[in-house]
Tab-separated table of C-alpha atoms in Angstrom:
chain	number	residue	atom	x	y	z
A	1	PRO	CA	68.145	81.133	40.610
A	2	PHE	CA	69.572	78.943	43.296
A	3	LYS	CA	73.064	78.790	42.849
A	4	ASN	CA	74.321	76.108	45.422
A	5	LEU	CA	72.723	72.829	43.826
A	6	ALA	CA	74.513	69.491	44.256
A	7	GLY	CA	74.703	67.616	40.853
A	8	VAL	CA	71.531	65.541	42.250
A	9	GLY	CA	69.715	69.051	42.712
A	10	VAL	CA	70.917	70.150	38.872
A	11	VAL	CA	69.352	66.722	37.595
A	12	PHE	CA	66.104	67.319	39.642
A	13	LYS	CA	65.543	70.671	38.135
A	14	LEU	CA	66.113	69.159	34.651
A	15	CYS	CA	63.641	66.613	35.400
A	16	GLN	CA	61.134	69.290	36.477
A	17	GLY	CA	61.515	70.631	33.023
A	18	LEU	CA	60.920	67.525	31.500
A	19	GLU	CA	57.934	66.883	33.330
A	20	LYS	CA	56.572	70.091	31.554
A	21	THR	CA	57.480	69.143	27.878
A	22	SER	CA	57.051	65.190	28.118
A	23	GLY	CA	54.469	64.427	30.442
A	24	LEU	CA	56.820	62.975	33.156
A	25	SER	CA	54.807	62.148	35.998
A	26	ARG	CA	55.122	64.651	38.804
A	27	ASN	CA	54.267	62.105	41.601
A	28	PHE	CA	56.988	59.663	40.278
A	29	LEU	CA	59.401	62.989	40.439
A	30	LEU	CA	58.452	64.143	44.045
A	31	TRP	CA	58.604	60.507	45.519
A	32	ASN	CA	62.398	60.450	44.364
A	33	LEU	CA	63.189	63.507	46.443
A	34	ASP	CA	64.462	60.906	48.856
A	35	LEU	CA	67.692	60.478	46.439
A	36	VAL	CA	67.956	64.382	45.854
A	37	ALA	CA	68.223	64.676	49.869
A	38	LEU	CA	70.483	61.964	50.036
A	39	GLY	CA	72.936	63.583	47.405
A	40	THR	CA	72.499	66.897	48.785
A	41	VAL	CA	73.801	66.242	52.135
A	42	ALA	CA	76.406	63.738	51.131
A	43	ASP	CA	78.039	66.361	48.712
A	44	VAL	CA	78.403	68.678	51.594
A	45	MET	CA	76.389	71.257	49.809
A	46	PRO	CA	74.724	74.393	52.333
A	47	LEU	CA	71.378	73.112	53.763
A	48	THR	CA	69.786	76.461	52.883
A	49	GLY	CA	67.387	77.972	50.099
A	50	GLU	CA	66.228	75.068	47.996
A	51	ASN	CA	68.704	72.804	49.206
A	52	ARG	CA	67.114	72.705	52.708
A	53	VAL	CA	63.580	72.453	51.000
A	54	PHE	CA	64.969	69.278	48.860
A	55	THR	CA	66.101	67.803	52.111
A	56	PHE	CA	63.415	68.440	54.414
A	57	LEU	CA	60.942	67.194	52.058
A	58	GLY	CA	63.261	64.076	50.908
A	59	LEU	CA	63.725	63.186	54.622
A	60	LYS	CA	60.040	62.696	55.245
A	61	ILE	CA	59.977	60.472	52.172
A	62	ILE	CA	62.951	58.262	53.423
A	63	ASN	CA	61.173	58.013	56.821
A	64	GLU	CA	58.347	56.435	54.933
A	65	ASN	CA	61.024	53.333	54.339
A	66	ARG	CA	60.053	53.069	50.787
A	67	ARG	CA	63.438	52.480	49.405
A	68	PRO	CA	64.663	48.852	50.353
A	69	GLY	CA	68.560	49.998	49.612
A	70	ILE	CA	68.328	52.842	52.371
A	71	VAL	CA	66.643	50.563	54.692
A	72	SER	CA	69.450	47.841	54.140
A	73	LEU	CA	72.259	50.729	54.823
A	74	LEU	CA	70.633	51.637	57.926
A	75	LYS	CA	70.327	48.073	59.151
A	76	ASN	CA	74.128	47.457	58.727
A	77	SER	CA	74.944	50.813	60.723
A	78	ARG	CA	74.625	51.677	64.282
A	79	PHE	CA	71.316	53.331	63.449
A	80	LYS	CA	68.667	52.685	66.385
A	81	LYS	CA	65.402	51.165	64.996
A	82	GLY	CA	62.455	53.517	65.490
A	83	GLN	CA	64.387	56.554	65.410
A	84	GLN	CA	63.494	59.515	62.907
A	85	ILE	CA	66.153	59.562	60.058
A	86	GLN	CA	67.880	62.986	59.928
A	87	ALA	CA	70.279	64.621	57.819
A	88	TRP	CA	73.240	63.675	60.000
A	89	HIS	CA	72.255	59.992	59.492
A	90	ILE	CA	72.736	60.340	55.736
A	91	ALA	CA	76.218	62.199	56.411
A	92	PHE	CA	77.547	59.737	58.906
A	93	LEU	CA	75.890	56.444	58.118
A	94	ILE	CA	74.320	56.202	54.799
A	95	ALA	CA	76.841	58.193	52.513
A	96	PRO	CA	79.820	56.697	53.531
A	97	ARG	CA	78.873	53.276	52.973
A	98	ILE	CA	77.657	54.174	49.525
A	99	ASN	CA	80.986	56.290	48.938
A	100	ALA	CA	83.206	53.523	49.925
A	101	LEU	CA	82.654	51.365	47.135
A	102	GLY	CA	83.401	54.360	44.897
A	103	ARG	CA	86.777	55.041	46.609
A	104	LEU	CA	88.050	51.340	46.409
A	105	GLY	CA	86.752	50.441	43.202
A	106	GLU	CA	84.008	50.752	40.688
A	107	ALA	CA	80.749	52.374	42.117
A	108	GLY	CA	77.980	50.614	39.860
A	109	GLU	CA	76.523	48.464	42.711
A	110	ALA	CA	75.873	51.674	44.650
A	111	VAL	CA	73.470	52.510	41.909
A	112	ASP	CA	71.787	49.193	41.905
A	113	LEU	CA	71.551	49.312	45.487
A	114	LEU	CA	69.282	52.660	45.098
A	115	CYS	CA	67.319	51.769	42.226
A	116	THR	CA	66.430	48.056	43.310
A	117	TYR	CA	63.015	47.390	45.072
A	118	ASN	CA	63.996	43.812	45.719
A	119	ASN	CA	64.720	43.555	49.562
A	120	ASN	CA	67.032	40.715	49.082
A	121	GLU	CA	69.178	42.129	46.637
A	122	ALA	CA	69.273	45.259	48.713
A	123	ASP	CA	70.552	43.283	51.829
A	124	SER	CA	73.272	41.656	49.508
A	125	ILE	CA	74.857	44.899	48.177
A	126	ALA	CA	74.219	46.325	51.294
A	127	ALA	CA	76.200	43.918	52.988
A	128	LYS	CA	78.971	44.420	50.160
A	129	LEU	CA	79.153	47.986	50.958
A	130	ASP	CA	79.333	47.655	54.838
A	131	ASN	CA	82.299	45.404	54.142
A	132	CYS	CA	83.804	48.055	51.829
A	133	ASN	CA	83.514	50.698	54.450
A	134	ILE	CA	85.200	48.813	56.945
A	135	GLU	CA	87.631	48.180	54.845
A	136	ARG	CA	87.827	52.315	53.666
A	137	LYS	CA	88.166	52.893	57.511
A	138	LYS	CA	91.050	50.519	58.042
A	139	LEU	CA	92.901	51.996	55.115
A	140	GLN	CA	91.980	55.539	55.784
A	141	GLU	CA	93.499	55.036	59.489
A	142	LYS	CA	96.699	53.344	58.251
A	143	ILE	CA	97.349	56.437	55.758
A	144	TYR	CA	96.518	58.540	58.638
A	145	ARG	CA	99.026	57.394	61.149
A	146	GLU	CA	101.576	57.392	58.084
A	147	ALA	CA	100.804	61.025	57.822
A	148	LEU	CA	101.265	61.808	61.097
A	149	GLY	CA	104.487	59.766	61.276
A	150	PHE	CA	105.698	62.406	58.607
A	151	LEU	CA	104.485	65.217	60.379
A	152	ASN	CA	106.154	64.354	63.703
A	153	THR	CA	109.471	65.060	62.072
A	154	PHE	CA	108.416	68.722	61.527
A	155	ASN	CA	108.439	71.776	63.571
A	156	LEU	CA	104.638	72.111	63.366
A	157	ASP	CA	105.049	75.719	64.913
A	158	GLU	CA	106.613	77.039	61.934
A	159	ILE	CA	104.421	75.523	59.290
A	160	THR	CA	101.174	77.292	58.343
A	161	GLY	CA	99.996	74.923	55.395
A	162	ILE	CA	100.765	71.072	55.148
A	163	VAL	CA	101.693	69.017	51.832
A	164	LEU	CA	102.471	65.615	52.152
A	165	SER	CA	102.950	62.764	49.427
A	166	SER	CA	103.612	59.011	49.374
A	167	GLU	CA	103.367	56.386	46.799
A	168	LYS	CA	101.833	54.032	49.047
A	169	TRP	CA	98.372	55.812	49.652
A	170	HIS	CA	95.120	55.129	48.001
A	171	GLU	CA	93.690	58.266	46.413
A	172	GLY	CA	90.183	57.203	46.958
A	173	VAL	CA	90.771	57.947	50.788
A	174	ILE	CA	93.463	60.716	50.897
A	175	GLY	CA	90.879	63.376	51.092
A	176	ILE	CA	89.041	62.162	54.230
A	177	VAL	CA	92.452	61.987	55.701
A	178	ALA	CA	93.364	65.526	54.778
A	179	SER	CA	90.031	66.453	56.609
A	180	LYS	CA	91.247	64.531	59.910
A	181	ILE	CA	94.596	66.501	59.486
A	182	VAL	CA	92.777	69.864	59.439
A	183	ASP	CA	90.621	68.729	62.308
A	184	GLU	CA	93.487	67.802	64.231
A	185	PHE	CA	96.286	70.587	63.365
A	186	ASN	CA	93.866	73.515	62.045
A	187	ARG	CA	96.157	74.186	59.136
A	188	PRO	CA	94.970	73.959	55.221
A	189	THR	CA	96.332	70.536	54.264
A	190	ILE	CA	97.069	68.680	50.960
A	191	LEU	CA	97.696	64.936	50.382
A	192	ILE	CA	99.225	63.545	47.126
A	193	VAL	CA	99.254	59.982	45.568
A	194	GLU	CA	102.788	59.858	44.136
A	195	LYS	CA	102.888	58.023	40.622
A	196	ASP	CA	105.208	57.783	37.770
A	197	GLY	CA	104.115	60.625	35.815
A	198	VAL	CA	101.003	62.274	37.058
A	199	CYS	CA	100.123	62.399	40.664
A	200	ARG	CA	96.625	62.827	42.235
A	201	GLY	CA	96.058	65.102	45.371
A	202	SER	CA	93.311	66.202	47.508
A	203	GLY	CA	93.136	69.219	50.097
A	204	ARG	CA	91.337	70.142	52.637
A	205	SER	CA	91.039	74.068	54.084
A	206	ILE	CA	89.886	76.211	57.061
A	207	PRO	CA	87.543	78.879	57.249
A	208	GLY	CA	89.146	82.184	55.910
A	209	PHE	CA	91.521	80.409	53.728
A	210	ASN	CA	90.059	79.673	49.830
A	211	ILE	CA	92.297	76.682	49.079
A	212	THR	CA	90.789	76.159	45.476
A	213	ALA	CA	91.688	80.088	44.956
A	214	SER	CA	95.443	79.188	45.903
A	215	LEU	CA	95.707	76.400	43.413
A	216	LYS	CA	94.959	78.996	40.744
A	217	LYS	CA	97.890	81.121	41.972
A	218	LEU	CA	100.130	78.193	41.862
A	219	SER	CA	98.851	76.676	38.607
A	220	VAL	CA	101.991	76.733	37.082
A	221	PHE	CA	103.088	73.653	38.986
A	222	LEU	CA	99.815	71.633	38.351
A	223	GLU	CA	98.423	69.594	35.398
A	224	GLU	CA	94.892	70.140	36.544
A	225	TYR	CA	92.758	71.169	39.617
A	226	GLY	CA	89.607	72.029	40.897
A	227	GLY	CA	87.215	72.614	43.595
A	228	HIS	CA	85.611	74.909	46.245
A	229	ASP	CA	86.724	77.194	49.262
A	230	GLN	CA	87.152	74.388	51.567
A	231	ALA	CA	87.949	71.494	49.272
A	232	CYS	CA	90.081	70.937	46.133
A	233	GLY	CA	91.404	67.863	43.980
A	234	LEU	CA	94.625	68.276	41.876
A	235	SER	CA	96.996	66.722	39.443
A	236	ILE	CA	100.762	67.137	39.670
A	237	ARG	CA	103.884	65.838	38.011
A	238	LYS	CA	105.907	63.743	40.510
A	239	GLU	CA	109.014	66.356	39.935
A	240	ASN	CA	107.014	69.440	40.561
A	241	ILE	CA	105.764	68.401	43.970
A	242	ASP	CA	108.822	69.837	46.441
A	243	SER	CA	108.228	73.359	44.471
A	244	PHE	CA	104.600	73.015	44.961
A	245	GLU	CA	104.864	72.491	48.663
A	246	LYS	CA	107.577	75.132	49.134
A	247	ALA	CA	104.809	77.680	47.281
A	248	PHE	CA	101.620	76.311	48.766
A	249	LYS	CA	103.196	77.010	52.350
A	250	GLU	CA	104.270	80.584	51.128
A	251	GLU	CA	100.926	81.376	49.949
A	252	VAL	CA	99.170	80.197	53.571
A	253	ALA	CA	101.537	82.124	55.352
A	254	GLU	CA	100.916	85.216	52.951
A	255	LYS	CA	97.158	84.799	53.527
A	256	LEU	CA	96.807	83.823	56.896
A	257	GLY	CA	99.860	85.319	58.569
A	258	LYS	CA	102.920	83.390	60.582
A	259	GLU	CA	100.785	82.654	63.665
A	260	ILE	CA	98.730	79.554	63.550
A	261	ALA	CA	95.014	80.224	64.068
A	262	GLN	CA	93.312	78.834	66.830
A	263	LYS	CA	90.202	76.659	66.410
A	264	GLU	CA	87.159	78.687	67.548
A	265	LEU	CA	83.819	77.130	68.938
A	266	LEU	CA	80.996	79.573	68.172
A	267	ILE	CA	78.121	79.620	70.934
A	268	ASP	CA	74.738	81.056	69.631
A	269	PHE	CA	73.850	81.560	73.158
A	270	PRO	CA	74.225	80.517	76.629
A	271	ILE	CA	71.116	78.945	78.174
A	272	ALA	CA	71.305	77.483	82.255
A	273	LEU	CA	70.454	73.961	82.177
A	274	GLY	CA	67.326	74.630	84.175
A	275	LEU	CA	65.579	76.070	80.784
A	276	ILE	CA	66.319	72.871	79.162
A	277	ASP	CA	63.226	71.028	78.589
A	278	GLU	CA	61.679	68.740	75.692
A	279	LYS	CA	59.535	71.589	74.311
A	280	LEU	CA	62.761	73.434	73.700
A	281	VAL	CA	64.353	70.371	71.848
A	282	LYS	CA	61.489	70.104	69.551
A	283	ASP	CA	61.270	73.818	69.070
A	284	ILE	CA	64.806	73.883	67.948
A	285	GLU	CA	63.965	70.784	65.650
A	286	LEU	CA	61.816	73.219	63.579
A	287	LEU	CA	64.876	74.863	62.099
A	288	SER	CA	66.040	71.356	60.870
A	289	PRO	CA	67.431	69.730	58.522
A	290	PHE	CA	70.809	70.845	60.066
A	291	GLY	CA	74.266	70.652	58.190
A	292	ILE	CA	76.540	72.708	56.218
A	293	GLY	CA	75.105	76.419	56.286
A	294	ASN	CA	72.367	75.849	58.582
A	295	PRO	CA	74.413	73.893	61.588
A	296	LYS	CA	72.420	72.795	64.855
A	297	PRO	CA	72.496	75.356	67.402
A	298	VAL	CA	75.289	75.274	70.234
A	299	PHE	CA	74.577	76.658	73.618
A	300	ALA	CA	76.596	77.181	76.877
A	301	ALA	CA	76.022	76.463	80.624
A	302	LEU	CA	78.581	77.945	82.718
A	303	ASP	CA	79.857	76.481	86.508
A	304	VAL	CA	78.199	72.887	85.847
A	305	GLU	CA	79.456	70.197	87.929
A	306	LEU	CA	80.397	66.842	87.059
A	307	ALA	CA	78.235	64.246	88.755
A	308	GLY	CA	79.775	60.359	89.446
A	309	THR	CA	82.342	58.844	87.197
A	310	PRO	CA	82.962	59.619	83.484
A	311	ASN	CA	83.241	56.398	81.259
A	312	ILE	CA	84.156	55.441	77.506
A	313	VAL	CA	81.490	54.279	75.367
A	314	GLY	CA	81.551	52.999	71.739
A	315	LYS	CA	85.131	53.489	70.104
A	316	ASN	CA	86.086	56.661	71.726
A	317	HIS	CA	82.719	58.675	73.097
A	318	LEU	CA	82.980	60.462	76.633
A	319	LYS	CA	79.716	59.595	78.709
A	320	PHE	CA	79.306	61.780	81.752
A	321	THR	CA	76.757	63.370	83.647
A	322	ILE	CA	76.435	66.958	84.828
A	323	LYS	CA	74.805	68.589	87.752
A	324	GLY	CA	73.529	72.207	87.570
A	325	GLU	CA	70.525	74.295	89.056
A	326	GLY	CA	69.266	71.093	90.905
A	327	ARG	CA	69.182	68.794	87.542
A	328	TYR	CA	71.046	66.040	86.427
A	329	ILE	CA	71.599	65.725	82.617
A	330	SER	CA	73.294	62.998	80.658
A	331	CYS	CA	76.001	63.952	78.331
A	332	ILE	CA	77.887	62.278	75.536
A	333	GLY	CA	80.909	63.745	73.940
A	334	PHE	CA	81.468	62.158	70.516
A	335	SER	CA	85.129	61.132	69.771
A	336	MET	CA	86.201	63.124	72.773
A	337	GLY	CA	87.529	60.254	74.971
A	338	ASP	CA	90.812	61.775	75.225
A	339	LYS	CA	89.281	64.490	77.643
A	340	LEU	CA	88.296	61.521	80.131
A	341	ASN	CA	91.077	62.588	82.417
A	342	GLN	CA	90.380	66.289	82.499
A	343	LEU	CA	87.163	65.659	84.168
A	344	ARG	CA	87.230	65.484	88.031
A	345	ASN	CA	84.382	64.570	90.232
A	346	GLY	CA	82.906	67.889	91.912
A	347	GLU	CA	85.032	70.130	89.934
A	348	LYS	CA	83.100	73.245	88.329
A	349	PHE	CA	83.561	73.901	84.488
A	350	SER	CA	81.737	75.123	81.560
A	351	ILE	CA	80.143	73.367	78.854
A	352	ALA	CA	79.403	73.787	75.298
A	353	TYR	CA	76.221	71.703	74.068
A	354	SER	CA	73.525	70.922	71.905
A	355	PRO	CA	70.263	69.384	73.632
A	356	PHE	CA	68.755	66.439	72.095
A	357	VAL	CA	65.836	63.760	73.262
A	358	ASP	CA	67.569	60.350	73.402
A	359	GLU	CA	65.424	57.693	71.935
A	360	TRP	CA	65.617	54.042	72.629
A	361	ASN	CA	63.308	51.187	71.446
A	362	GLY	CA	60.746	53.950	70.431
């Protein structure tokens, strides 16, 4: 009865049926829940209902380190040894490396990686996937910069939807770039790779605009389309792109209005810094695994003060310390390095945060 299964969840339910009719080992089935968790999170499915159960149990198995492929992938990432593997590790460290191979070429070796129990083979394939992921990031950044170049020629105050196309782009990464543009400009976005004949496109949306439903209304311009509320894929003939772009922008303006929606940050509860302790963090973890449909709670503290000098760590992460109610707490703002100059020592400000216990070497 649960309607939001990923493909891997559907396969698992089929295997449960086969277990009853053909004597398939239940233990074998349950020990493979690590793959069900991996696929559910990687497919960005809501972590509610049965998906939450699959992911909760699958993470327990992943943390047993039974599957060499997953162990090898984490070794090649920034994963800290001794940490508990959580859903966000799948989303940001494991899944991008597995997906990179399929985005840039054939995905067969990713399957071999997840099936092998040979550590040397796992290390070898994981290294290849890591190199593919590095290449994917370079390609993605190049396309993103080119897309920003196009957008700089527009008056963005007058545009509620974005459609961009180029014959230079790679269709394996345009969906990720569309997501980055949506994050940056908060507008439904479709990117198209131009080809002779049928072109391929990928789109991402914002809350309140069902991008796939919009394609249904505009299907006269398209060869094929599919997706869900917030993401879509499409194919279109090159000669139809300009007409589709005009119609898509009109559709977004009709649904969302002419005013560009401001991004919202939803705060679950205001909690003063003095109330944060290890027990609270552990209690919050009882609600995990966190992800789409079950986000990690976000709290707010008012009138905190910057203590000391903030700095940039990693690629673009903002690291700083705040003072409030006689306490000093370390903070990290992931990908928020551009806000460095907005922080002034001694100034009061409000902060939205999710507390966590930082682990290092166990």
